[in-house]
Amino acid sequence: DAGVTQSPTHLIKTRGQQVTLRCSPISGHKSVSWYQQVLGQGPQFIFQYYEKEERGRGNFPDRFSARQFPNYSSELNVNALLLGDSALYLCASSGQGERNQPQHFGDGTRLSIL
Amino acid sequence: TQLLEQSPQFLSIQEGENLTVYCNSSSVFSSLQWYRQEPGEGPVLLVTVVTGGEVKKLKRLTFQFGDARKDSSLHITAAQPGDTGLYLCAGVINSGAGSYQLTFGKGTKLSVIP
């Protein structure tokens, strides 16, 4: 079975541009979360979506937005890119029902801002 | 903001040695997870500890959750080069309806030298 897939794997943008990152969860998973991992740090929570509704938002500016589609895939959008947005963006999916089901991470999108 | 402090930040040891990594917080978590992350990949879940005082073993890895559910430790016996990686602890914050968010520590970068 395919794991969580993210695209693109690498991306280079310049300051002020906009970017869209994509995530396909494991088949059957209805919850998708996004994390930002700056070099040398642990991942930091950005958003969580469950059944196409936002269920959680981390401490990130309004330049960051996301959505989840009927097929449970998700997009993360970042507007007006800053140098500090350079990071590995991770998507994780999890199943429903049983509490504390594990989150399965994709390998991330490496975003570099020039 | 619920913060997780991990120590040490870096650890370089010889093959065959034992080591312990610590994860501490001033907050109580419903559960705590340990992940390992290798370069270019997403974090992979190793274990979830739920009950205060709980001890879980995964081959040479022993995980312990503090009695007050604020801290945890990971002990590796007879480390091997394959144990090299970034070890992350993450506190679980339940957001309802089977969904949850993770608050990560900064990680411990372990290098095991053959």
mmCIF file of N, CA and C in Angstrom, chain A residues 38-100:
data_model
loop_
_atom_site.group_PDB
_atom_site.id
_atom_site.type_symbol
_atom_site.label_atom_id
_atom_site.label_comp_id
_atom_site.label_asym_id
_atom_site.label_seq_id
_atom_site.Cartn_x
_atom_site.Cartn_y
_atom_site.Cartn_z
ATOM 1 N N VAL A 38 12.023 23.451 10.214
ATOM 2 C CA VAL A 38 13.186 24.254 9.877
ATOM 3 C C VAL A 38 14.438 23.443 10.209
ATOM 4 N N LEU A 39 15.489 23.634 9.443
ATOM 5 C CA LEU A 39 16.730 22.879 9.630
ATOM 6 C C LEU A 39 17.207 22.935 11.076
ATOM 7 N N GLY A 40 17.445 21.771 11.658
ATOM 8 C CA GLY A 40 17.947 21.703 13.022
ATOM 9 C C GLY A 40 16.885 21.769 14.102
ATOM 10 N N GLN A 41 15.629 21.799 13.694
ATOM 11 C CA GLN A 41 14.523 21.881 14.653
ATOM 12 C C GLN A 41 13.575 20.703 14.473
ATOM 13 N N GLY A 42 12.681 20.517 15.466
ATOM 14 C CA GLY A 42 11.622 19.537 15.298
ATOM 15 C C GLY A 42 10.480 20.127 14.477
ATOM 16 N N PRO A 43 9.605 19.279 13.946
ATOM 17 C CA PRO A 43 8.449 19.790 13.187
ATOM 18 C C PRO A 43 7.543 20.661 14.054
ATOM 19 N N GLN A 44 6.972 21.685 13.432
ATOM 20 C CA GLN A 44 6.044 22.584 14.124
ATOM 21 C C GLN A 44 4.684 22.511 13.440
ATOM 22 N N PHE A 45 3.649 22.298 14.230
ATOM 23 C CA PHE A 45 2.296 22.105 13.720
ATOM 24 C C PHE A 45 1.765 23.357 13.033
ATOM 25 N N ILE A 46 1.197 23.176 11.815
ATOM 26 C CA ILE A 46 0.608 24.302 11.082
ATOM 27 C C ILE A 46 -0.916 24.175 11.054
ATOM 28 N N PHE A 47 -1.420 23.056 10.493
ATOM 29 C CA PHE A 47 -2.854 22.853 10.338
ATOM 30 C C PHE A 47 -3.194 21.373 10.512
ATOM 31 N N GLN A 48 -4.462 21.132 10.900
ATOM 32 C CA GLN A 48 -5.020 19.803 10.809
ATOM 33 C C GLN A 48 -6.393 19.894 10.190
ATOM 34 N N TYR A 49 -6.689 18.973 9.261
ATOM 35 C CA TYR A 49 -8.003 18.858 8.644
ATOM 36 C C TYR A 49 -8.529 17.456 8.880
ATOM 37 N N TYR A 50 -9.827 17.381 9.171
ATOM 38 C CA TYR A 50 -10.493 16.094 9.375
ATOM 39 C C TYR A 50 -11.845 16.195 8.708
ATOM 40 N N GLU A 51 -12.140 15.269 7.831
ATOM 41 C CA GLU A 51 -13.395 15.286 7.082
ATOM 42 C C GLU A 51 -13.644 16.660 6.440
ATOM 43 N N LYS A 52 -12.593 17.212 5.858
ATOM 44 C CA LYS A 52 -12.635 18.439 5.065
ATOM 45 C C LYS A 52 -12.842 19.695 5.906
ATOM 46 N N GLU A 53 -12.806 19.560 7.214
ATOM 47 C CA GLU A 53 -12.953 20.718 8.081
ATOM 48 C C GLU A 53 -11.653 20.970 8.846
ATOM 49 N N GLU A 54 -11.329 22.243 9.049
ATOM 50 C CA GLU A 54 -10.149 22.583 9.833
ATOM 51 C C GLU A 54 -10.419 22.246 11.306
ATOM 52 N N ARG A 55 -9.525 21.430 11.876
ATOM 53 C CA ARG A 55 -9.695 21.014 13.272
ATOM 54 C C ARG A 55 -8.629 21.616 14.189
ATOM 55 N N GLY A 56 -7.630 22.232 13.602
ATOM 56 C CA GLY A 56 -6.590 22.825 14.429
ATOM 57 C C GLY A 56 -5.695 23.728 13.599
ATOM 58 N N ARG A 57 -5.177 24.751 14.248
ATOM 59 C CA ARG A 57 -4.297 25.701 13.570
ATOM 60 C C ARG A 57 -3.188 26.065 14.532
ATOM 61 N N GLY A 58 -1.958 26.010 14.052
ATOM 62 C CA GLY A 58 -0.818 26.380 14.863
ATOM 63 C C GLY A 58 -0.567 27.878 14.798
ATOM 64 N N ASN A 59 0.536 28.308 15.396
ATOM 65 C CA ASN A 59 0.867 29.723 15.483
ATOM 66 C C ASN A 59 1.606 30.180 14.223
ATOM 67 N N PHE A 60 0.892 30.265 13.124
ATOM 68 C CA PHE A 60 1.461 30.701 11.855
ATOM 69 C C PHE A 60 0.637 31.871 11.316
ATOM 70 N N PRO A 61 1.276 32.773 10.562
ATOM 71 C CA PRO A 61 0.540 33.936 10.049
ATOM 72 C C PRO A 61 -0.497 33.539 9.006
ATOM 73 N N ASP A 62 -1.373 34.510 8.690
ATOM 74 C CA ASP A 62 -2.459 34.272 7.731
ATOM 75 C C ASP A 62 -1.956 34.009 6.320
ATOM 76 N N ARG A 63 -0.677 34.215 6.081
ATOM 77 C CA ARG A 63 -0.118 33.888 4.754
ATOM 78 C C ARG A 63 -0.198 32.384 4.485
ATOM 79 N N PHE A 64 -0.344 31.629 5.545
ATOM 80 C CA PHE A 64 -0.454 30.173 5.429
ATOM 81 C C PHE A 64 -1.936 29.794 5.427
ATOM 82 N N SER A 65 -2.324 28.975 4.451
ATOM 83 C CA SER A 65 -3.692 28.481 4.395
ATOM 84 C C SER A 65 -3.672 27.060 3.853
ATOM 85 N N ALA A 66 -4.749 26.348 4.074
ATOM 86 C CA ALA A 66 -4.817 24.966 3.600
ATOM 87 C C ALA A 66 -6.257 24.597 3.322
ATOM 88 N N ARG A 67 -6.415 23.493 2.637
ATOM 89 C CA ARG A 67 -7.753 22.955 2.442
ATOM 90 C C ARG A 67 -7.644 21.459 2.216
ATOM 91 N N GLN A 68 -8.774 20.779 2.407
ATOM 92 C CA GLN A 68 -8.837 19.337 2.176
ATOM 93 C C GLN A 68 -9.976 19.073 1.204
ATOM 94 N N PHE A 69 -9.712 18.200 0.258
ATOM 95 C CA PHE A 69 -10.658 17.922 -0.814
ATOM 96 C C PHE A 69 -11.524 16.708 -0.483
ATOM 97 N N PRO A 70 -12.619 16.495 -1.256
ATOM 98 C CA PRO A 70 -13.500 15.349 -0.981
ATOM 99 C C PRO A 70 -12.775 14.005 -0.969
ATOM 100 N N ASN A 71 -11.682 13.885 -1.713
ATOM 101 C CA ASN A 71 -10.936 12.620 -1.706
ATOM 102 C C ASN A 71 -9.902 12.574 -0.572
ATOM 103 N N TYR A 72 -9.970 13.570 0.329
ATOM 104 C CA TYR A 72 -9.120 13.687 1.525
ATOM 105 C C TYR A 72 -7.692 14.125 1.250
ATOM 106 N N SER A 73 -7.344 14.357 -0.017
ATOM 107 C CA SER A 73 -6.046 14.964 -0.280
ATOM 108 C C SER A 73 -6.081 16.406 0.215
ATOM 109 N N SER A 74 -4.913 17.008 0.290
ATOM 110 C CA SER A 74 -4.845 18.342 0.890
ATOM 111 C C SER A 74 -3.809 19.195 0.185
ATOM 112 N N GLU A 75 -4.008 20.491 0.250
ATOM 113 C CA GLU A 75 -3.047 21.465 -0.254
ATOM 114 C C GLU A 75 -2.713 22.458 0.848
ATOM 115 N N LEU A 76 -1.439 22.836 0.894
ATOM 116 C CA LEU A 76 -0.983 23.907 1.771
ATOM 117 C C LEU A 76 -0.523 25.050 0.878
ATOM 118 N N ASN A 77 -1.058 26.234 1.102
ATOM 119 C CA ASN A 77 -0.686 27.422 0.343
ATOM 120 C C ASN A 77 0.056 28.415 1.233
ATOM 121 N N VAL A 78 1.103 28.977 0.693
ATOM 122 C CA VAL A 78 1.823 30.025 1.410
ATOM 123 C C VAL A 78 1.984 31.207 0.466
ATOM 124 N N ASN A 79 1.491 32.357 0.875
ATOM 125 C CA ASN A 79 1.589 33.583 0.077
ATOM 126 C C ASN A 79 2.740 34.465 0.563
ATOM 127 N N ALA A 80 3.151 35.383 -0.297
ATOM 128 C CA ALA A 80 4.151 36.398 0.061
ATOM 129 C C ALA A 80 5.326 35.759 0.799
ATOM 130 N N LEU A 81 5.983 34.824 0.122
ATOM 131 C CA LEU A 81 7.037 34.043 0.753
ATOM 132 C C LEU A 81 8.164 34.914 1.307
ATOM 133 N N LEU A 82 8.638 34.506 2.477
ATOM 134 C CA LEU A 82 9.769 35.143 3.143
ATOM 135 C C LEU A 82 10.925 34.150 3.207
ATOM 136 N N LEU A 83 12.142 34.690 3.394
ATOM 137 C CA LEU A 83 13.310 33.819 3.512
ATOM 138 C C LEU A 83 13.120 32.787 4.622
ATOM 139 N N GLY A 84 12.460 33.220 5.697
ATOM 140 C CA GLY A 84 12.256 32.343 6.841
ATOM 141 C C GLY A 84 11.284 31.205 6.605
ATOM 142 N N ASP A 85 10.621 31.214 5.442
ATOM 143 C CA ASP A 85 9.705 30.110 5.126
ATOM 144 C C ASP A 85 10.465 28.913 4.559
ATOM 145 N N SER A 86 11.751 29.064 4.334
ATOM 146 C CA SER A 86 12.566 27.946 3.855
ATOM 147 C C SER A 86 12.560 26.833 4.901
ATOM 148 N N ALA A 87 12.108 25.660 4.498
ATOM 149 C CA ALA A 87 11.947 24.571 5.466
ATOM 150 C C ALA A 87 11.512 23.313 4.735
ATOM 151 N N LEU A 88 11.455 22.221 5.504
ATOM 152 C CA LEU A 88 10.846 20.980 5.025
ATOM 153 C C LEU A 88 9.392 20.995 5.493
ATOM 154 N N TYR A 89 8.453 20.864 4.564
ATOM 155 C CA TYR A 89 7.040 20.861 4.908
ATOM 156 C C TYR A 89 6.549 19.413 4.867
ATOM 157 N N LEU A 90 6.083 18.966 6.012
ATOM 158 C CA LEU A 90 5.671 17.574 6.170
ATOM 159 C C LEU A 90 4.161 17.463 6.255
ATOM 160 N N CYS A 91 3.644 16.437 5.621
ATOM 161 C CA CYS A 91 2.226 16.116 5.702
ATOM 162 C C CYS A 91 2.109 14.772 6.422
ATOM 163 N N ALA A 92 1.100 14.647 7.273
ATOM 164 C CA ALA A 92 0.869 13.392 7.982
ATOM 165 C C ALA A 92 -0.608 13.046 7.911
ATOM 166 N N SER A 93 -0.911 11.769 7.749
ATOM 167 C CA SER A 93 -2.314 11.357 7.752
ATOM 168 C C SER A 93 -2.550 10.334 8.852
ATOM 169 N N SER A 94 -3.780 10.274 9.305
ATOM 170 C CA SER A 94 -4.142 9.285 10.319
ATOM 171 C C SER A 94 -5.580 8.835 10.087
ATOM 172 N N GLY A 95 -5.883 7.670 10.641
ATOM 173 C CA GLY A 95 -7.216 7.118 10.479
ATOM 174 C C GLY A 95 -8.191 7.738 11.461
ATOM 175 N N GLN A 96 -9.350 7.210 11.566
ATOM 176 C CA GLN A 96 -10.385 7.755 12.434
ATOM 177 C C GLN A 96 -10.766 6.719 13.483
ATOM 178 N N GLY A 97 -11.646 7.177 14.354
ATOM 179 C CA GLY A 97 -12.230 6.235 15.289
ATOM 180 C C GLY A 97 -11.425 6.090 16.561
ATOM 181 N N GLU A 98 -10.480 5.157 16.559
ATOM 182 C CA GLU A 98 -9.743 4.901 17.787
ATOM 183 C C GLU A 98 -8.861 6.083 18.135
ATOM 184 N N ARG A 99 -8.930 6.462 19.388
ATOM 185 C CA ARG A 99 -8.161 7.608 19.853
ATOM 186 C C ARG A 99 -6.670 7.348 19.707
ATOM 187 N N ASN A 100 -5.963 8.398 19.372
ATOM 188 C CA ASN A 100 -4.504 8.334 19.288
ATOM 189 C C ASN A 100 -4.004 7.341 18.251
#
